[in-house]
Tab-separated table of C-alpha atoms in Angstrom:
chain	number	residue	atom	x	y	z
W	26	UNK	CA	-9.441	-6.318	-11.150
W	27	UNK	CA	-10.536	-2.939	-10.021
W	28	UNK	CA	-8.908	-0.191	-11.501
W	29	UNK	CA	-8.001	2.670	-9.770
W	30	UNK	CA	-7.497	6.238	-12.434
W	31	UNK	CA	-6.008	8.871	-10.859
W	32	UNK	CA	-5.880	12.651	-12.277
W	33	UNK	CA	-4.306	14.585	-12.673
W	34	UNK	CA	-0.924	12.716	-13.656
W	35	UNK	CA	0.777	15.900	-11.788
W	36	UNK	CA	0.291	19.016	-10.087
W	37	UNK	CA	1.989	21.977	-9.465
W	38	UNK	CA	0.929	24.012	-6.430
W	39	UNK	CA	1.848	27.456	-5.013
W	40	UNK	CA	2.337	26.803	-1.104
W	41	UNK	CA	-0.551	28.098	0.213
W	42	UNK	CA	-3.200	27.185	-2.341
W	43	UNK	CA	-5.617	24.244	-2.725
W	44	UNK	CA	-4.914	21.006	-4.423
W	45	UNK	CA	-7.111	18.477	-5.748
W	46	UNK	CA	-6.691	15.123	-6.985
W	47	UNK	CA	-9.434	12.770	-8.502
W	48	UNK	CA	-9.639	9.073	-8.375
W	49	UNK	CA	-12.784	7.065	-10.108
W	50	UNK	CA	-12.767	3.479	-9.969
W	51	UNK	CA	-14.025	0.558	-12.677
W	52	UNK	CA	-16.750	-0.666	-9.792
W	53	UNK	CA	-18.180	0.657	-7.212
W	54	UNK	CA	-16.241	0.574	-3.787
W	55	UNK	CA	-18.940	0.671	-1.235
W	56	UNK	CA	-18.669	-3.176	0.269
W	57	UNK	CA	-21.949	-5.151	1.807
W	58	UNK	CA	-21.338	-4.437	5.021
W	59	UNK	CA	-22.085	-0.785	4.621
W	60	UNK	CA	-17.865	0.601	4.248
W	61	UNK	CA	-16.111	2.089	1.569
W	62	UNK	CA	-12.656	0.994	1.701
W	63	UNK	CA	-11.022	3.778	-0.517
W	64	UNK	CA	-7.608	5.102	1.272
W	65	UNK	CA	-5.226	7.855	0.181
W	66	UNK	CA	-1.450	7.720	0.663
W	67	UNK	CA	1.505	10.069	0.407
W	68	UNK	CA	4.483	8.306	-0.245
W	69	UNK	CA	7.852	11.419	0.302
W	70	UNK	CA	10.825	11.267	-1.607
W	71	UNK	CA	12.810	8.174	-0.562
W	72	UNK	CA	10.333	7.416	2.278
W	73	UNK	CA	7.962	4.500	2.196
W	74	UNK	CA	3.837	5.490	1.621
W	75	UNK	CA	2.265	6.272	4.626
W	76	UNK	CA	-1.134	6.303	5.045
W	77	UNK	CA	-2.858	9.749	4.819
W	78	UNK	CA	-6.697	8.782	4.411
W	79	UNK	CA	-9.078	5.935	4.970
W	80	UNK	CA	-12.987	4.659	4.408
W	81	UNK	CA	-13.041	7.916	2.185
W	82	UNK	CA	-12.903	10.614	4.770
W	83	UNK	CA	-11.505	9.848	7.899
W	84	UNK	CA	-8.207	10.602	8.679
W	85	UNK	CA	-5.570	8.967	10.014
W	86	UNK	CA	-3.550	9.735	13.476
W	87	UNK	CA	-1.312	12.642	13.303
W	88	UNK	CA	-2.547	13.593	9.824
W	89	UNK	CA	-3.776	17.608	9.689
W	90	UNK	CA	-7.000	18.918	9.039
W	91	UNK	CA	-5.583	20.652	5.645
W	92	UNK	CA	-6.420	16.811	4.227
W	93	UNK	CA	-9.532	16.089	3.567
W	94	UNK	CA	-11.395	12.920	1.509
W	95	UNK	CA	-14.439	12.937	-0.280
W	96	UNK	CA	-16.665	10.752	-2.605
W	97	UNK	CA	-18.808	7.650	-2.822
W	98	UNK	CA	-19.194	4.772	-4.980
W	99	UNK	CA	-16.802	5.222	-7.865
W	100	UNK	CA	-15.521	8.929	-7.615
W	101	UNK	CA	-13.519	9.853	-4.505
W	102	UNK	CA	-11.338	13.470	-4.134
W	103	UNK	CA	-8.454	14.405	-1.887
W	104	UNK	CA	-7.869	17.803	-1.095
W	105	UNK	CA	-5.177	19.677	0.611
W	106	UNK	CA	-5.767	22.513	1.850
W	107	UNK	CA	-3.298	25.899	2.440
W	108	UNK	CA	-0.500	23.326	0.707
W	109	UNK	CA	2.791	23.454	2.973
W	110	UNK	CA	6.619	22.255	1.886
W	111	UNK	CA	6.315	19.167	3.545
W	112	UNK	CA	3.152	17.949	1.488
W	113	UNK	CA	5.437	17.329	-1.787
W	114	UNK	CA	5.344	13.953	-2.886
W	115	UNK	CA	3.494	11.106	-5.110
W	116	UNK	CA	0.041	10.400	-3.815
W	117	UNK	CA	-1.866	7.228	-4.317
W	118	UNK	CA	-5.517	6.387	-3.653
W	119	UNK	CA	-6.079	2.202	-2.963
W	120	UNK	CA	-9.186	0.025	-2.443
W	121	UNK	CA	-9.515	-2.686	-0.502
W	122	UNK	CA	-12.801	-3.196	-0.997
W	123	UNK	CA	-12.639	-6.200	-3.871
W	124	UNK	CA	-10.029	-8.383	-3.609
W	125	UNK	CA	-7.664	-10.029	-4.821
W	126	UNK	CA	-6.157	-7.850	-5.859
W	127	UNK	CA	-6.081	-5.045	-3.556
W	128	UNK	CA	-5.124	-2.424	-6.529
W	129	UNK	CA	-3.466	1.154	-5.881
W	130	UNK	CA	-3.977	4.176	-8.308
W	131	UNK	CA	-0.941	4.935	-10.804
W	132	UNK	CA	-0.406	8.151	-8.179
W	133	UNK	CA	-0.557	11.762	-8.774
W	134	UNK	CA	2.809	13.642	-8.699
W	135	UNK	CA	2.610	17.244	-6.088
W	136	UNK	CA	4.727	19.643	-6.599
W	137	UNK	CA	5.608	22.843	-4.971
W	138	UNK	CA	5.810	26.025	-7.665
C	6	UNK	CA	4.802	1.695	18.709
C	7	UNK	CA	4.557	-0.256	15.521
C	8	UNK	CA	7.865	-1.085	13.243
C	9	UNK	CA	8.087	-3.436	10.995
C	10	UNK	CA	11.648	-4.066	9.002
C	11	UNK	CA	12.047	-6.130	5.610
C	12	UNK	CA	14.916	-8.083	5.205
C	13	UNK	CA	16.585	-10.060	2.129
C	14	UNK	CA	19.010	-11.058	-0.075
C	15	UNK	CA	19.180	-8.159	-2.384
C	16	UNK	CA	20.497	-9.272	-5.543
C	17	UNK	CA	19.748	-12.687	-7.244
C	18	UNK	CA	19.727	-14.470	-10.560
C	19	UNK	CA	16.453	-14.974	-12.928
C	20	UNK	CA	14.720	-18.055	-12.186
C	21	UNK	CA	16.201	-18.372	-8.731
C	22	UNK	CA	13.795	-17.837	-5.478
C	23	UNK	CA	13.077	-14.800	-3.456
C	24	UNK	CA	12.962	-14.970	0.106
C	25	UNK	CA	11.773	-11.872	2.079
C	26	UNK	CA	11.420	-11.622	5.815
C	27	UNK	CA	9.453	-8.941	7.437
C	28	UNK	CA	10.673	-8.056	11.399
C	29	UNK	CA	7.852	-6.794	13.345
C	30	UNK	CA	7.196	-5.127	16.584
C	31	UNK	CA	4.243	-3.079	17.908
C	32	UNK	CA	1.357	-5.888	17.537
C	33	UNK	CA	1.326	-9.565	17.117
C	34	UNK	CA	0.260	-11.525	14.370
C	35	UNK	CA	-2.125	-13.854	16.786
C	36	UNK	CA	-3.790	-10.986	17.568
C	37	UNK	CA	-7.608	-11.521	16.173
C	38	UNK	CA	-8.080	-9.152	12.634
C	39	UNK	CA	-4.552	-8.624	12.161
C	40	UNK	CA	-3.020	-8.813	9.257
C	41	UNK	CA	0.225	-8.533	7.364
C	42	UNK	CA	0.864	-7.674	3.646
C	43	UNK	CA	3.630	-7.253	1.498
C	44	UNK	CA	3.700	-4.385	-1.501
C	45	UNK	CA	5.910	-3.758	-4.297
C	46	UNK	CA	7.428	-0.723	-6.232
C	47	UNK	CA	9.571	-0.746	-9.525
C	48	UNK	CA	11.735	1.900	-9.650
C	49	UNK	CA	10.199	4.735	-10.966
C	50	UNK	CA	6.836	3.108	-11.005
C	51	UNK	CA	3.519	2.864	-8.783
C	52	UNK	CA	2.585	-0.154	-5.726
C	53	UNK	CA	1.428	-3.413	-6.191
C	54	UNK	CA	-0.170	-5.600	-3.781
C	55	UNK	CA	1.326	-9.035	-3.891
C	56	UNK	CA	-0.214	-10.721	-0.738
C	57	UNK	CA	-1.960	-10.665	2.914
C	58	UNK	CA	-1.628	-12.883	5.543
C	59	UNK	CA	-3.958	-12.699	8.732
C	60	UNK	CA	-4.060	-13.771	12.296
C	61	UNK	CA	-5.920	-17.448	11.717
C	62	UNK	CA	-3.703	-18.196	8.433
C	63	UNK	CA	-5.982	-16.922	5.696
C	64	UNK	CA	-3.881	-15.941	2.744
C	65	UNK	CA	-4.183	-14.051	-0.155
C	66	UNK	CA	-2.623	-13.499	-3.143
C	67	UNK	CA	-2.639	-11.115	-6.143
C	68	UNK	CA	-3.415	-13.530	-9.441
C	69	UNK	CA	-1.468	-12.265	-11.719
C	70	UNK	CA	1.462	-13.708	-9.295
C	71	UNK	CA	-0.311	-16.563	-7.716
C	72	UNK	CA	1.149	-18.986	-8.299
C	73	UNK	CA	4.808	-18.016	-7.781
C	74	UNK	CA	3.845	-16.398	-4.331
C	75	UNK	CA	3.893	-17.977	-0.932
C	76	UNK	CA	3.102	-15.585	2.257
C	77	UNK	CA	3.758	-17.270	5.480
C	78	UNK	CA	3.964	-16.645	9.713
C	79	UNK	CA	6.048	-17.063	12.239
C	80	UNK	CA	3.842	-15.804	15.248
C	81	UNK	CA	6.167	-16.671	17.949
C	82	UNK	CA	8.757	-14.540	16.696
C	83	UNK	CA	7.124	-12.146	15.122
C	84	UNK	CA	7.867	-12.199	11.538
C	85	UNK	CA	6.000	-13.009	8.626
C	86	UNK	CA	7.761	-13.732	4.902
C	87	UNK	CA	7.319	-13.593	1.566
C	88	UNK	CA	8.466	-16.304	-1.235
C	89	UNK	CA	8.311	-15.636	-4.658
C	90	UNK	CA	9.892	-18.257	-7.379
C	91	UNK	CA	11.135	-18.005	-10.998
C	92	UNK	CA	12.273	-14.770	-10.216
C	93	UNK	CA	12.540	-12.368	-13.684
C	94	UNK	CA	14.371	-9.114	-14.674
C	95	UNK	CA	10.923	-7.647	-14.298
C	96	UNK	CA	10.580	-8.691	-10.994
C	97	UNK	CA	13.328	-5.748	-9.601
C	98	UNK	CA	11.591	-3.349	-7.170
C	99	UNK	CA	11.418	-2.470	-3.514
C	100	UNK	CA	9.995	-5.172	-1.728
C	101	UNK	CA	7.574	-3.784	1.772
C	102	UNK	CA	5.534	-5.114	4.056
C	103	UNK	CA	2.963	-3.605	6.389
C	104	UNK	CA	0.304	-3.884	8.701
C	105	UNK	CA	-3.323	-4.250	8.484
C	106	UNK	CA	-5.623	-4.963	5.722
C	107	UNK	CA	-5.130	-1.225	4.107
C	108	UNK	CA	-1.510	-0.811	5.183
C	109	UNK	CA	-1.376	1.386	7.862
C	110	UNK	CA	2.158	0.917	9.039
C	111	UNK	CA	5.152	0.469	7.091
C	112	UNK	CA	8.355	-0.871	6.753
C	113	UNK	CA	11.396	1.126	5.211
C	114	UNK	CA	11.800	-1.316	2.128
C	115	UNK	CA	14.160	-3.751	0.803
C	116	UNK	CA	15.318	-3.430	-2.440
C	117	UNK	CA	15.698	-6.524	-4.440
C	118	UNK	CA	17.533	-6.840	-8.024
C	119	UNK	CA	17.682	-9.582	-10.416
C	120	UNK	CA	20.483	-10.055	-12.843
C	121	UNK	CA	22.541	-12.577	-14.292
């Protein structure tokens, strides 16, 4: 199985500054045909995960420019930009690049200072 | 616009059967490259992928629960379900299903505890 490490375990962000979590992965995620199938999620308090990031950079609809993916092959980054209220929250990175399993990161905890 | 609701029975005994239901709308199931997953999440604790099930009836299915799971389609009515036997203490979480082959949409959840 692919394993997904995530750090930091948590962060704690004054609104308005930068955050930046890590995610490296035991193989390489770029797949034959070319993709990397790396995603980032945000899952809110009591809300289901909802997908933030995916292929490593692109973002999905309705999802503001403060987010932005990085990476290739085994390290990937997510960074948030100018960090607002509403970003608080557990995020995961998952590949779906090997399977099975499809495998999820053990998530990295943002909070607001 | 794409929902997708998880129903079942939300408490049962160990070694009994799970049955989970997911209620979609938004997309069909027939439709060529969809697909529909379902994801778990222990209180407290991180996701894991238990199984996908796509639009010509590939399935598949996290190992380490193989061989309890069954995924399964009913494209008429647009649901899709979940079995999972010998059901354990360990097995309590939130039970969710979503679209597409990294989950894109999802549903709100359905909590499921075992007990005796």
């Amino acid at each position: 199985d692919v394993v997904l490490t995530q750090t930091p375990v948590s962060l704690s962000v004054t609104l308005g500054d930068q955050a930046s979590i890590s995610c490296r992965s035991s193989q390489s995620l770029e797949y034959s045909d070319g993709y990397t199938y790396l995603e980032w999620y945000l899952q809110k308090p009591g809300q289901s995960p909802q997908l933030l990031i995916y292929e490593v950079s692109n973002r999905f609809s309705g999802v503001p420019d403060r987010f932005i993916g990085s990476g290739s092959g085994t390290d990937f980054t997510l960074k948030i930009s100018r960090v607002e209220p509403e970003d608080l929250g557990v995020y995961y990175c998952f590949q779906a690049t090997h399977d099975p399993p499809l495998t999820f990161g053990s998530g990295t905890k943002l909070e607001i200072k | 616009q794409v929902t997708l609701k998880e129903s079942g029975p939300g408490i049962l005994q160990p070694s009994q059967t799970l049955s989970l239901t997911c209620s979609f709308s938004g997309f069909s199931l027939s439709t060529y490259g969809m697909c529909v997953g379902w994801i778990r999440q222990s209180s407290g604790k991180g996701l894991e992928w238990l199984a996908n099930i796509w639009w010509n009836d590939d399935k598949y299915y996290n190992p380490s629960l193989k061989n309890r799971l069954t995924i399964s389609k009913d494209t008429s009515n647009n649901q899709a379900f979940l079995k999972i036997t010998n059901m354990d203490t360990a097995d309590t979480a939130t039970y969710y299903c979503a679209r597409g082959y990294y989950p894109a949409a999802w549903g709100q959840g359905v909590m499921v505890t075992v007990s005796s």
